[in-house]
XYZ file of C-alpha atoms in Angstrom:
344
model
C -34.525 -45.357 -17.533
C -35.409 -44.160 -14.064
C -39.049 -43.127 -13.555
C -39.411 -39.369 -14.021
C -40.886 -37.457 -10.980
C -44.050 -38.442 -9.487
C -46.179 -35.548 -9.892
C -49.857 -34.263 -8.261
C -52.727 -35.200 -10.481
C -55.727 -34.168 -7.866
C -56.579 -33.170 -4.995
C -54.169 -30.593 -2.346
C -52.715 -27.462 -3.748
C -51.298 -27.612 -6.975
C -47.189 -26.919 -7.278
C -45.335 -26.124 -9.814
C -41.332 -26.346 -10.282
C -39.051 -24.933 -12.645
C -35.465 -25.743 -13.364
C -32.880 -23.949 -15.046
C -29.588 -25.520 -15.924
C -27.081 -23.341 -16.515
C -23.266 -22.714 -17.780
C -22.339 -22.086 -14.175
C -25.593 -23.326 -11.767
C -28.341 -25.379 -11.280
C -31.116 -24.237 -10.015
C -34.686 -26.015 -9.178
C -37.820 -23.790 -7.752
C -41.491 -25.086 -6.450
C -43.717 -22.805 -6.082
C -47.524 -22.488 -5.089
C -49.735 -20.069 -6.595
C -50.709 -16.784 -4.072
C -52.158 -13.833 -5.421
C -50.830 -12.213 -8.564
C -47.802 -14.589 -7.833
C -46.687 -17.438 -6.277
C -45.270 -18.638 -2.895
C -41.803 -20.725 -2.752
C -41.979 -24.086 -1.277
C -38.674 -25.548 -1.701
C -35.331 -24.365 -3.955
C -32.116 -25.833 -4.683
C -28.937 -24.041 -6.419
C -25.996 -25.505 -6.788
C -22.815 -23.821 -8.842
C -21.764 -26.810 -11.263
C -19.939 -25.289 -13.928
C -21.107 -27.114 -16.900
C -19.670 -24.714 -19.252
C -16.191 -24.918 -17.759
C -13.489 -25.237 -21.210
C -16.202 -24.870 -22.981
C -14.844 -21.820 -25.329
C -11.367 -23.845 -25.542
C -12.851 -26.841 -26.713
C -16.249 -26.641 -28.279
C -17.636 -29.691 -26.074
C -19.214 -30.183 -22.395
C -15.840 -32.189 -20.917
C -16.964 -35.470 -18.441
C -15.993 -33.954 -15.057
C -18.179 -30.945 -15.865
C -21.340 -33.426 -17.102
C -21.019 -35.490 -14.085
C -21.010 -32.410 -11.448
C -24.084 -31.078 -13.266
C -25.997 -34.794 -12.978
C -24.944 -34.776 -9.558
C -27.036 -31.430 -8.817
C -29.794 -32.662 -11.487
C -29.897 -36.274 -9.290
C -30.991 -33.528 -6.190
C -33.494 -32.264 -8.194
C -35.175 -35.273 -9.001
C -35.123 -36.685 -5.537
C -36.611 -33.244 -3.904
C -39.294 -33.445 -7.091
C -39.996 -37.126 -6.045
C -40.673 -36.300 -2.436
C -42.950 -33.212 -3.428
C -45.633 -33.928 -6.491
C -45.671 -31.197 -8.701
C -48.381 -30.294 -11.102
C -46.561 -29.136 -13.862
C -42.479 -28.543 -14.416
C -40.789 -27.005 -16.800
C -36.980 -27.579 -17.151
C -34.510 -25.561 -19.653
C -30.677 -25.519 -20.316
C -29.392 -22.294 -21.540
C -25.913 -20.869 -23.162
C -23.377 -23.463 -22.276
C -25.907 -26.095 -24.128
C -26.355 -24.316 -26.711
C -23.465 -23.752 -27.811
C -22.024 -27.388 -26.840
C -21.678 -30.190 -29.830
C -22.479 -32.551 -27.236
C -25.150 -30.643 -25.293
C -27.724 -32.653 -26.860
C -26.117 -35.962 -26.218
C -25.078 -34.807 -22.261
C -29.112 -33.896 -22.202
C -30.143 -37.543 -23.361
C -27.698 -38.536 -20.702
C -29.631 -36.409 -17.969
C -33.098 -38.167 -19.322
C -31.486 -41.533 -18.599
C -29.516 -41.133 -15.384
C -32.695 -38.497 -14.162
C -35.822 -39.172 -15.518
C -35.582 -34.966 -16.484
C -35.308 -33.958 -19.482
C -34.503 -30.135 -20.276
C -34.963 -28.504 -23.098
C -32.747 -26.308 -25.125
C -34.022 -22.801 -25.399
C -33.137 -19.765 -27.333
C -31.543 -16.438 -26.360
C -34.712 -14.709 -27.558
C -36.821 -17.340 -25.085
C -34.558 -16.550 -22.201
C -34.878 -12.747 -22.406
C -38.576 -13.589 -22.458
C -38.563 -15.303 -19.096
C -36.152 -12.960 -17.650
C -38.599 -9.769 -18.624
C -41.766 -12.153 -17.418
C -40.576 -12.745 -14.112
C -39.174 -8.911 -13.349
C -42.591 -7.059 -14.989
C -43.633 -7.073 -11.270
C -40.827 -4.722 -10.801
C -42.192 -2.438 -13.031
C -43.565 1.196 -12.466
C -46.671 3.504 -13.098
C -44.002 6.356 -14.996
C -42.200 3.436 -16.871
C -42.284 3.970 -20.341
C -39.696 1.490 -20.779
C -37.106 -0.706 -19.616
C -34.075 -2.175 -19.918
C -33.283 -5.678 -18.459
C -29.626 -7.239 -18.556
C -28.941 -10.757 -17.428
C -25.194 -11.477 -16.841
C -24.833 -15.374 -16.939
C -22.230 -17.546 -17.089
C -21.954 -18.154 -21.200
C -23.775 -15.188 -22.179
C -25.551 -12.239 -21.315
C -28.723 -11.089 -22.619
C -30.275 -7.766 -22.672
C -33.803 -7.056 -23.404
C -35.196 -3.731 -24.366
C -38.744 -2.959 -23.238
C -41.848 -0.972 -23.989
C -44.115 -0.519 -20.991
C -47.294 -0.078 -20.682
C -49.075 1.010 -17.324
C -52.842 1.051 -16.491
C -55.514 -0.469 -13.497
C -52.733 -0.406 -11.319
C -50.451 -2.972 -13.295
C -47.806 -2.950 -15.867
C -47.240 -5.166 -18.887
C -44.536 -5.410 -20.718
C -43.477 -6.070 -24.484
C -40.175 -6.881 -26.265
C -39.091 -4.708 -28.399
C -35.624 -6.166 -29.182
C -32.719 -7.953 -27.645
C -28.915 -8.759 -27.740
C -26.917 -11.933 -26.876
C -23.732 -11.731 -25.903
C -21.618 -14.387 -26.283
C -19.801 -13.500 -22.511
C -20.620 -14.214 -19.369
C -18.787 -14.666 -16.052
C -17.475 -18.757 -16.870
C -16.597 -17.154 -20.155
C -14.485 -14.262 -19.725
C -13.193 -15.843 -16.475
C -11.040 -18.627 -18.733
C -10.278 -16.407 -21.208
C -9.006 -12.746 -19.244
C -7.983 -15.112 -16.260
C -6.089 -12.769 -13.407
C -6.392 -9.642 -15.476
C -9.240 -9.073 -14.440
C -8.055 -7.929 -11.336
C -5.607 -5.332 -12.315
C -7.764 -1.921 -13.213
C -6.022 -2.279 -17.365
C -7.504 -5.530 -17.623
C -11.059 -4.488 -16.097
C -11.175 -1.664 -18.426
C -10.201 -3.814 -21.140
C -12.916 -5.948 -21.040
C -15.049 -3.168 -20.017
C -14.482 -1.537 -23.735
C -14.652 -5.128 -25.364
C -18.363 -5.464 -23.770
C -19.744 -1.750 -24.302
C -18.261 -2.135 -28.265
C -20.529 -5.345 -29.200
C -23.426 -3.003 -27.267
C -23.082 0.002 -29.660
C -24.961 -1.520 -32.445
C -27.704 -2.297 -30.434
C -28.222 1.072 -28.713
C -27.844 2.718 -32.165
C -30.676 0.696 -33.143
C -33.177 1.057 -30.271
C -32.018 5.268 -29.983
C -31.968 4.086 -26.654
C -29.086 6.488 -25.120
C -32.247 8.856 -26.347
C -34.801 7.497 -25.172
C -32.698 7.602 -21.730
C -32.219 11.278 -21.745
C -35.859 11.840 -22.512
C -36.879 10.298 -19.064
C -39.154 6.871 -18.111
C -36.581 4.126 -18.321
C -36.282 1.653 -15.645
C -32.644 -0.376 -15.522
C -32.786 -3.687 -13.807
C -30.627 -5.748 -13.858
C -30.959 -10.047 -12.627
C -28.078 -12.113 -11.883
C -25.439 -12.682 -9.562
C -23.671 -10.024 -10.245
C -26.230 -7.318 -9.458
C -27.013 -8.951 -6.317
C -23.781 -9.183 -5.318
C -23.399 -5.543 -5.642
C -26.338 -4.863 -3.893
C -25.354 -7.202 -0.787
C -22.186 -4.749 -0.678
C -23.633 -1.626 -1.335
C -26.178 -2.622 1.654
C -23.830 -4.106 3.855
C -25.570 -6.895 4.864
C -23.466 -9.485 7.113
C -25.105 -12.247 5.261
C -26.659 -12.190 2.022
C -30.712 -11.512 2.453
C -33.061 -11.841 -1.036
C -35.764 -9.903 0.657
C -33.787 -7.164 1.306
C -31.868 -7.261 -2.294
C -34.895 -8.123 -4.529
C -36.146 -4.895 -5.954
C -33.913 -2.570 -4.069
C -32.924 0.463 -6.396
C -29.073 1.090 -6.275
C -28.391 5.158 -7.418
C -25.780 5.595 -9.445
C -23.166 6.344 -6.929
C -24.031 3.448 -4.281
C -23.502 1.198 -7.353
C -20.170 2.485 -8.222
C -18.999 2.370 -4.589
C -19.970 -1.253 -4.073
C -18.046 -2.013 -7.252
C -15.231 -0.089 -6.158
C -15.552 -2.201 -2.946
C -15.371 -5.238 -3.926
C -12.406 -5.028 -6.565
C -9.944 -3.518 -3.986
C -10.928 -6.632 -1.680
C -8.495 -9.058 -3.816
C -8.862 -12.728 -4.199
C -8.344 -13.489 -0.559
C -10.929 -10.569 0.202
C -13.762 -11.595 -1.875
C -13.312 -15.225 -0.985
C -14.390 -13.965 3.037
C -17.132 -11.732 1.628
C -20.374 -12.914 3.007
C -21.952 -12.006 -0.262
C -19.612 -13.736 -2.222
C -17.304 -16.771 -1.136
C -14.807 -19.050 -2.859
C -17.132 -20.465 -5.086
C -17.373 -17.358 -6.978
C -14.329 -15.561 -6.718
C -13.273 -15.850 -9.805
C -16.977 -14.733 -11.035
C -17.358 -11.924 -9.452
C -15.205 -9.442 -11.327
C -15.644 -10.172 -14.564
C -19.551 -10.130 -14.044
C -18.957 -6.473 -12.856
C -16.897 -5.538 -15.835
C -20.084 -6.231 -18.079
C -22.259 -4.269 -15.632
C -19.816 -1.358 -15.779
C -20.142 -1.481 -19.546
C -23.949 -1.507 -19.806
C -23.790 1.630 -17.314
C -21.189 3.228 -19.390
C -23.063 2.987 -22.448
C -26.498 3.602 -21.181
C -26.151 5.620 -17.694
C -29.576 5.546 -16.163
C -29.706 7.022 -12.691
C -30.942 4.683 -10.553
C -30.277 0.438 -11.129
C -33.229 -1.991 -10.045
C -31.760 -4.860 -8.502
C -34.035 -8.475 -9.335
C -33.022 -11.970 -8.270
C -35.346 -13.597 -9.539
C -35.141 -14.644 -13.496
C -35.765 -17.811 -15.624
C -37.544 -19.765 -13.473
C -39.400 -17.004 -11.557
C -40.511 -16.521 -15.186
C -41.716 -19.876 -16.116
C -43.553 -20.583 -12.893
C -45.405 -17.749 -13.850
C -46.557 -19.243 -17.107
C -47.349 -22.748 -15.822
C -49.410 -20.743 -13.318
C -51.226 -18.245 -16.067
C -51.455 -21.278 -18.159
C -53.655 -22.808 -15.907
C -55.784 -20.211 -14.701
C -56.542 -19.684 -18.377
C -57.310 -22.936 -18.552
C -54.280 -23.520 -21.527
C -53.214 -26.414 -19.612
C -54.499 -29.463 -18.641
C -53.697 -31.195 -15.224
C -50.739 -33.772 -16.170
C -47.276 -33.632 -16.718
C -45.377 -33.419 -19.976
C -41.985 -34.599 -19.935
C -39.374 -31.981 -21.369
C -42.552 -29.424 -21.850
């Protein structure tokens, strides 16, 4: 078995690594503590489409596994070159659902030394909440956070407590829909490029969210004010890039920006009007994401239809950032010994 990535044990500034193996992407983030957050030292992201064909077969295909293994090998190489104090690696919806998910992760460990841990939908929502807490502000009573992934969509309903210039967040409830950009793209295909097909997806998603809305009285809370809507996913960052008319995607301009309803709706309409060729040529989309943008926009449109918060806060952050913050905070609190626990 290959050696696990070499990790820093003493001397030098501590670095931490977080790896997220999703249904559509494989992402790695390496950061060092800086103030109340962290400074990015290195990152990696590659579309691997691990969940391709999963809805039809219930299994991860060999081709999809090979793509993911190639990306994970690149992550392992980065970790060999830049030792870290601690590593967390997680796998999400594709590995949760696939009958051969655990066998694939054993193959990953044998090939790369990495051992991603399959996390629950609740932990996924908690990590997204952790990463987005710094976007909360004084006056926020509640937050509605959504993460449109490749194989599922997680929605978190959050209680906000403010004081001493900072806000804290508590998860009140969450829901995980088995609908993501990959699963929808495979099921609805070209129909999402038509008005009727797009509307059908919007209504399907909205119907699946209605019970969650009733349980938590979210619509009533929105009418009372003080509810922040936060979106973290490629869908909402793409909407922001279009709304801001960026000639190329720039994270510092997107992360934390706010889109009012009119600007977000205009960006969605612009994306829909582009068609396949236009989406492939757009600097904030590109050919690899053409099939996934409109299914993601349909999920977003359903969320906005059911929960019409006037402003969307856009977050270019998610599970990796949440994992890094947990590791850094645990070390600062003395809750983690300096050293590497594989598979943590």
